[in-house]
Amino acid sequence: MTPFISEIIGTAILILLGGGVVANVVLNKTIGNNSGWIVITTGWALAVYVAVVIAGPYSGAHINPAVSISLAVAGKFPWNDVPLYILAQMLGAMLGSSAVWVFYKNHFDETEDADSKKAVFCTAPAIRHTFSNFFSEALGTFVLIFTILYFTNATINETETVIGLGSLGALPVAFLVWSIGLSLGGTTGYAINPARDLGPRIMHALLPIKNKAASDWSYAWIPILGPIIGACLASLLMLALA
């Protein structure tokens, strides 16, 4: 398990479970059909937890280009490794979204609404407004990264010994993503992760999905650039406050 492989697997699991919960809610004739936003945000938060548990010990579980770039800006990750991580994250996102389609293939076929099928793969704005949509993605990712940069390890105060929490150490980021989804996800669907949106959007365009909509490439730059800008601003503020 190399960092490259762990980022592929971690991101693939993230999208399998995250895209999977959307499919369960929006596609026809699923058991979870129409179960709502709380289910989607909870599913995505738990997807992050599982992905971090798997990839954390080997790559740090970036599973998000915005995380890799922001850590490099903050001086906590080598810039030379950023392209490799982003490549792994993109591959993982494409694999994970393809697996969701295979898993829910019968339900995709039973769903007439093309936008619902596209929603399993990528985000879309509730109200299309370029500045507001960009601001939403940038601010949501800013909150994600700024909080991650201030995560601390558990310590024994008497000896100042740092202790690990094992797999429980992935819980804070899951709660963080859950909070962002519940509070800030209503405008754009909170991509907050360029690979999470772009990789599956590419697969939506390539896969032989029955009666699918266009992949909305005119919007696709917002969930890519917005999270990157928000992540960089978070790192710069952290450095300024250090």
Tab-separated table of C-alpha atoms in Angstrom:
chain	number	residue	atom	x	y	z
A	1	MET	CA	0.000	0.000	0.000
A	2	THR	CA	1.844	3.061	-1.273
A	3	PRO	CA	0.586	6.637	-0.852
A	4	PHE	CA	-0.442	6.626	-4.538
A	5	ILE	CA	-2.430	3.397	-4.212
A	6	SER	CA	-4.003	4.450	-0.918
A	7	GLU	CA	-5.193	7.736	-2.429
A	8	ILE	CA	-6.762	5.827	-5.320
A	9	ILE	CA	-8.498	3.354	-2.997
A	10	GLY	CA	-9.487	5.953	-0.423
A	11	THR	CA	-10.993	8.299	-3.020
A	12	ALA	CA	-12.724	5.406	-4.786
A	13	ILE	CA	-14.359	4.340	-1.515
A	14	LEU	CA	-15.308	7.955	-0.788
A	15	ILE	CA	-17.131	8.256	-4.108
A	16	LEU	CA	-18.594	4.747	-3.974
A	17	LEU	CA	-20.261	5.458	-0.632
A	18	GLY	CA	-20.930	9.162	-1.237
A	19	GLY	CA	-22.300	8.710	-4.729
A	20	GLY	CA	-24.038	5.592	-3.496
A	21	VAL	CA	-26.072	7.440	-0.879
A	22	VAL	CA	-27.166	9.993	-3.486
A	23	ALA	CA	-28.210	7.155	-5.797
A	24	ASN	CA	-30.140	5.508	-2.961
A	25	VAL	CA	-32.060	8.726	-2.312
A	26	VAL	CA	-32.732	10.090	-5.822
A	27	LEU	CA	-33.080	7.042	-8.096
A	28	ASN	CA	-36.416	5.314	-8.583
A	29	LYS	CA	-37.413	2.099	-6.805
A	30	THR	CA	-34.559	2.097	-4.293
A	31	ILE	CA	-35.375	1.316	-0.683
A	32	GLY	CA	-34.018	4.725	0.315
A	33	ASN	CA	-35.855	6.710	-2.369
A	34	ASN	CA	-36.834	10.249	-1.276
A	35	SER	CA	-35.289	9.815	2.186
A	36	GLY	CA	-33.884	13.332	1.989
A	37	TRP	CA	-30.988	15.677	2.588
A	38	ILE	CA	-30.189	14.433	6.092
A	39	VAL	CA	-29.523	10.969	4.687
A	40	ILE	CA	-27.327	12.362	1.913
A	41	THR	CA	-25.209	14.545	4.208
A	42	THR	CA	-24.869	11.750	6.767
A	43	GLY	CA	-23.893	9.267	4.073
A	44	TRP	CA	-21.231	11.588	2.707
A	45	ALA	CA	-19.827	12.244	6.196
A	46	LEU	CA	-19.565	8.530	6.890
A	47	ALA	CA	-18.040	7.995	3.446
A	48	VAL	CA	-15.297	10.427	4.426
A	49	TYR	CA	-14.794	8.541	7.682
A	50	VAL	CA	-14.357	5.198	5.931
A	51	ALA	CA	-12.032	6.670	3.293
A	52	VAL	CA	-9.835	8.339	5.920
A	53	VAL	CA	-9.645	5.135	7.968
A	54	ILE	CA	-8.351	3.262	4.903
A	55	ALA	CA	-5.965	5.817	3.439
A	56	GLY	CA	-4.894	7.727	6.530
A	57	PRO	CA	-2.032	5.485	7.692
A	58	TYR	CA	-0.403	5.424	4.247
A	59	SER	CA	-0.995	8.785	2.535
A	60	GLY	CA	-2.502	11.018	5.182
A	61	ALA	CA	-5.871	10.532	3.436
A	62	HIS	CA	-5.952	13.740	1.437
A	63	ILE	CA	-8.574	12.226	-0.944
A	64	ASN	CA	-9.097	15.778	-2.227
A	65	PRO	CA	-6.838	17.944	-4.440
A	66	ALA	CA	-7.795	21.005	-2.384
A	67	VAL	CA	-6.338	19.316	0.706
A	68	SER	CA	-3.089	18.417	-1.063
A	69	ILE	CA	-2.665	21.928	-2.482
A	70	SER	CA	-3.555	23.661	0.781
A	71	LEU	CA	-1.091	21.556	2.783
A	72	ALA	CA	1.615	22.401	0.255
A	73	VAL	CA	0.787	26.115	0.558
A	74	ALA	CA	0.998	25.775	4.339
A	75	GLY	CA	4.399	24.098	4.083
A	76	LYS	CA	3.102	20.832	5.492
A	77	PHE	CA	3.383	18.772	2.285
A	78	PRO	CA	5.995	18.735	-0.515
A	79	TRP	CA	4.881	20.414	-3.753
A	80	ASN	CA	6.603	17.656	-5.762
A	81	ASP	CA	4.074	15.126	-4.453
A	82	VAL	CA	0.984	17.200	-5.249
A	83	PRO	CA	0.580	16.141	-8.932
A	84	LEU	CA	0.886	12.441	-8.038
A	85	TYR	CA	-1.722	12.755	-5.303
A	86	ILE	CA	-4.126	14.628	-7.589
A	87	LEU	CA	-3.717	11.977	-10.291
A	88	ALA	CA	-4.489	9.242	-7.757
A	89	GLN	CA	-7.518	11.145	-6.472
A	90	MET	CA	-8.888	11.619	-9.990
A	91	LEU	CA	-8.422	7.938	-10.837
A	92	GLY	CA	-10.089	6.909	-7.590
A	93	ALA	CA	-13.042	9.230	-8.165
A	94	MET	CA	-13.555	7.845	-11.653
A	95	LEU	CA	-13.385	4.262	-10.405
A	96	GLY	CA	-15.736	4.923	-7.509
A	97	SER	CA	-18.368	6.668	-9.632
A	98	SER	CA	-18.223	3.882	-12.222
A	99	ALA	CA	-18.817	1.338	-9.462
A	100	VAL	CA	-21.866	3.287	-8.277
A	101	TRP	CA	-23.328	3.130	-11.788
A	102	VAL	CA	-22.756	-0.628	-12.028
A	103	PHE	CA	-24.197	-1.167	-8.550
A	104	TYR	CA	-27.360	0.879	-9.208
A	105	LYS	CA	-27.648	0.121	-12.949
A	106	ASN	CA	-31.205	-1.226	-12.723
A	107	HIS	CA	-32.329	1.844	-10.816
A	108	PHE	CA	-30.666	4.203	-13.285
A	109	ASP	CA	-32.646	2.456	-15.994
A	110	GLU	CA	-35.891	2.865	-13.990
A	111	THR	CA	-35.312	6.618	-13.452
A	112	GLU	CA	-36.692	8.982	-16.074
A	113	ASP	CA	-35.385	12.270	-14.665
A	114	ALA	CA	-31.995	12.902	-16.277
A	115	ASP	CA	-30.943	15.509	-13.710
A	116	SER	CA	-31.455	13.034	-10.876
A	117	LYS	CA	-29.175	10.570	-12.618
A	118	LYS	CA	-26.555	13.268	-13.143
A	119	ALA	CA	-26.796	14.246	-9.458
A	120	VAL	CA	-25.373	10.846	-8.522
A	121	PHE	CA	-22.157	11.823	-10.305
A	122	CYS	CA	-21.640	15.560	-9.856
A	123	THR	CA	-22.957	18.706	-8.232
A	124	ALA	CA	-25.214	21.407	-9.639
A	125	PRO	CA	-26.393	24.750	-8.265
A	126	ALA	CA	-29.848	25.131	-6.747
A	127	ILE	CA	-29.903	28.644	-8.260
A	128	ARG	CA	-27.465	29.232	-11.102
A	129	HIS	CA	-25.488	32.372	-10.288
A	130	THR	CA	-21.790	32.303	-11.106
A	131	PHE	CA	-20.470	34.509	-8.299
A	132	SER	CA	-22.726	33.025	-5.622
A	133	ASN	CA	-21.965	29.456	-6.715
A	134	PHE	CA	-18.225	30.132	-6.766
A	135	PHE	CA	-18.401	31.840	-3.358
A	136	SER	CA	-20.329	28.880	-1.911
A	137	GLU	CA	-17.716	26.363	-3.023
A	138	ALA	CA	-14.823	28.576	-1.928
A	139	LEU	CA	-16.273	29.306	1.511
A	140	GLY	CA	-17.303	25.709	2.171
A	141	THR	CA	-13.801	24.510	1.331
A	142	PHE	CA	-12.262	27.336	3.357
A	143	VAL	CA	-14.120	26.048	6.427
A	144	LEU	CA	-13.022	22.485	5.639
A	145	ILE	CA	-9.332	23.295	5.254
A	146	PHE	CA	-9.054	25.934	7.977
A	147	THR	CA	-10.509	23.483	10.485
A	148	ILE	CA	-8.309	20.604	9.318
A	149	LEU	CA	-5.223	22.786	9.737
A	150	TYR	CA	-6.164	23.302	13.387
A	151	PHE	CA	-6.815	19.659	14.219
A	152	THR	CA	-4.668	18.570	17.176
A	153	ASN	CA	-3.471	15.224	18.467
A	154	ALA	CA	-4.588	13.787	21.790
A	155	THR	CA	-1.885	14.118	24.464
A	156	ILE	CA	-1.201	13.021	28.019
A	157	ASN	CA	-0.669	16.385	29.721
A	158	GLU	CA	1.676	15.225	32.479
A	159	THR	CA	4.249	13.892	30.031
A	160	GLU	CA	3.194	15.786	26.878
A	161	THR	CA	3.081	12.425	25.150
A	162	VAL	CA	1.180	12.379	21.868
A	163	ILE	CA	-1.152	9.393	21.646
A	164	GLY	CA	-2.901	8.075	18.582
A	165	LEU	CA	-6.616	7.450	18.413
A	166	GLY	CA	-6.389	4.744	15.783
A	167	SER	CA	-9.383	4.654	13.455
A	168	LEU	CA	-11.277	7.022	15.770
A	169	GLY	CA	-8.929	9.753	14.584
A	170	ALA	CA	-10.975	9.913	11.374
A	171	LEU	CA	-14.114	11.032	13.217
A	172	PRO	CA	-13.335	14.770	13.395
A	173	VAL	CA	-13.123	15.182	9.629
A	174	ALA	CA	-16.359	13.188	9.209
A	175	PHE	CA	-18.168	15.496	11.619
A	176	LEU	CA	-16.646	18.491	9.836
A	177	VAL	CA	-17.906	17.370	6.428
A	178	TRP	CA	-21.308	16.562	7.945
A	179	SER	CA	-21.538	20.076	9.400
A	180	ILE	CA	-20.551	21.706	6.102
A	181	GLY	CA	-23.122	19.647	4.225
A	182	LEU	CA	-25.946	20.464	6.621
A	183	SER	CA	-25.146	24.167	6.911
A	184	LEU	CA	-23.517	25.180	3.621
A	185	GLY	CA	-24.541	22.475	1.164
A	186	GLY	CA	-27.888	23.863	0.094
A	187	THR	CA	-26.627	26.185	-2.640
A	188	THR	CA	-24.340	24.005	-4.762
A	189	GLY	CA	-24.375	20.551	-3.190
A	190	TYR	CA	-20.993	21.217	-1.514
A	191	ALA	CA	-18.490	19.561	-3.825
A	192	ILE	CA	-15.607	21.039	-1.744
A	193	ASN	CA	-13.387	18.602	-3.638
A	194	PRO	CA	-12.346	19.058	-7.287
A	195	ALA	CA	-11.724	15.340	-7.864
A	196	ARG	CA	-15.051	14.393	-6.287
A	197	ASP	CA	-16.855	16.481	-8.905
A	198	LEU	CA	-14.626	16.315	-11.994
A	199	GLY	CA	-13.816	12.586	-11.963
A	200	PRO	CA	-17.453	11.470	-11.736
A	201	ARG	CA	-18.547	14.175	-14.200
A	202	ILE	CA	-16.131	12.707	-16.750
A	203	MET	CA	-17.583	9.251	-16.134
A	204	HIS	CA	-21.123	10.615	-16.477
A	205	ALA	CA	-20.114	11.834	-19.930
A	206	LEU	CA	-18.444	8.534	-20.880
A	207	LEU	CA	-20.708	5.847	-19.426
A	208	PRO	CA	-23.648	4.515	-21.490
A	209	ILE	CA	-26.261	5.842	-19.052
A	210	LYS	CA	-29.794	5.461	-20.354
A	211	ASN	CA	-31.418	8.808	-21.359
A	212	LYS	CA	-28.805	10.900	-19.593
A	213	ALA	CA	-28.591	14.693	-19.566
A	214	ALA	CA	-25.641	16.758	-20.742
A	215	SER	CA	-22.794	16.827	-18.226
A	216	ASP	CA	-23.003	20.640	-17.776
A	217	TRP	CA	-19.388	21.446	-18.573
A	218	SER	CA	-20.099	25.191	-18.471
A	219	TYR	CA	-20.546	24.849	-14.697
A	220	ALA	CA	-17.787	22.297	-14.089
A	221	TRP	CA	-15.018	24.859	-13.464
A	222	ILE	CA	-16.747	26.206	-10.333
A	223	PRO	CA	-16.423	23.041	-8.182
A	224	ILE	CA	-12.808	22.812	-9.357
A	225	LEU	CA	-11.501	26.345	-8.957
A	226	GLY	CA	-13.762	27.401	-6.069
A	227	PRO	CA	-12.454	24.723	-3.670
A	228	ILE	CA	-8.834	25.350	-4.679
A	229	ILE	CA	-9.128	29.100	-4.045
A	230	GLY	CA	-10.929	28.554	-0.743
A	231	ALA	CA	-8.314	26.027	0.363
A	232	CYS	CA	-5.419	28.327	-0.479
A	233	LEU	CA	-7.028	31.231	1.389
A	234	ALA	CA	-7.446	28.998	4.443
A	235	SER	CA	-3.756	28.079	4.408
A	236	LEU	CA	-2.680	31.683	3.904
A	237	LEU	CA	-4.813	32.823	6.841
A	238	MET	CA	-3.403	30.080	9.033
A	239	LEU	CA	0.134	31.197	8.133
A	240	ALA	CA	-0.750	34.816	8.828
A	241	LEU	CA	-2.108	33.924	12.258
A	242	ALA	CA	0.803	31.638	13.182
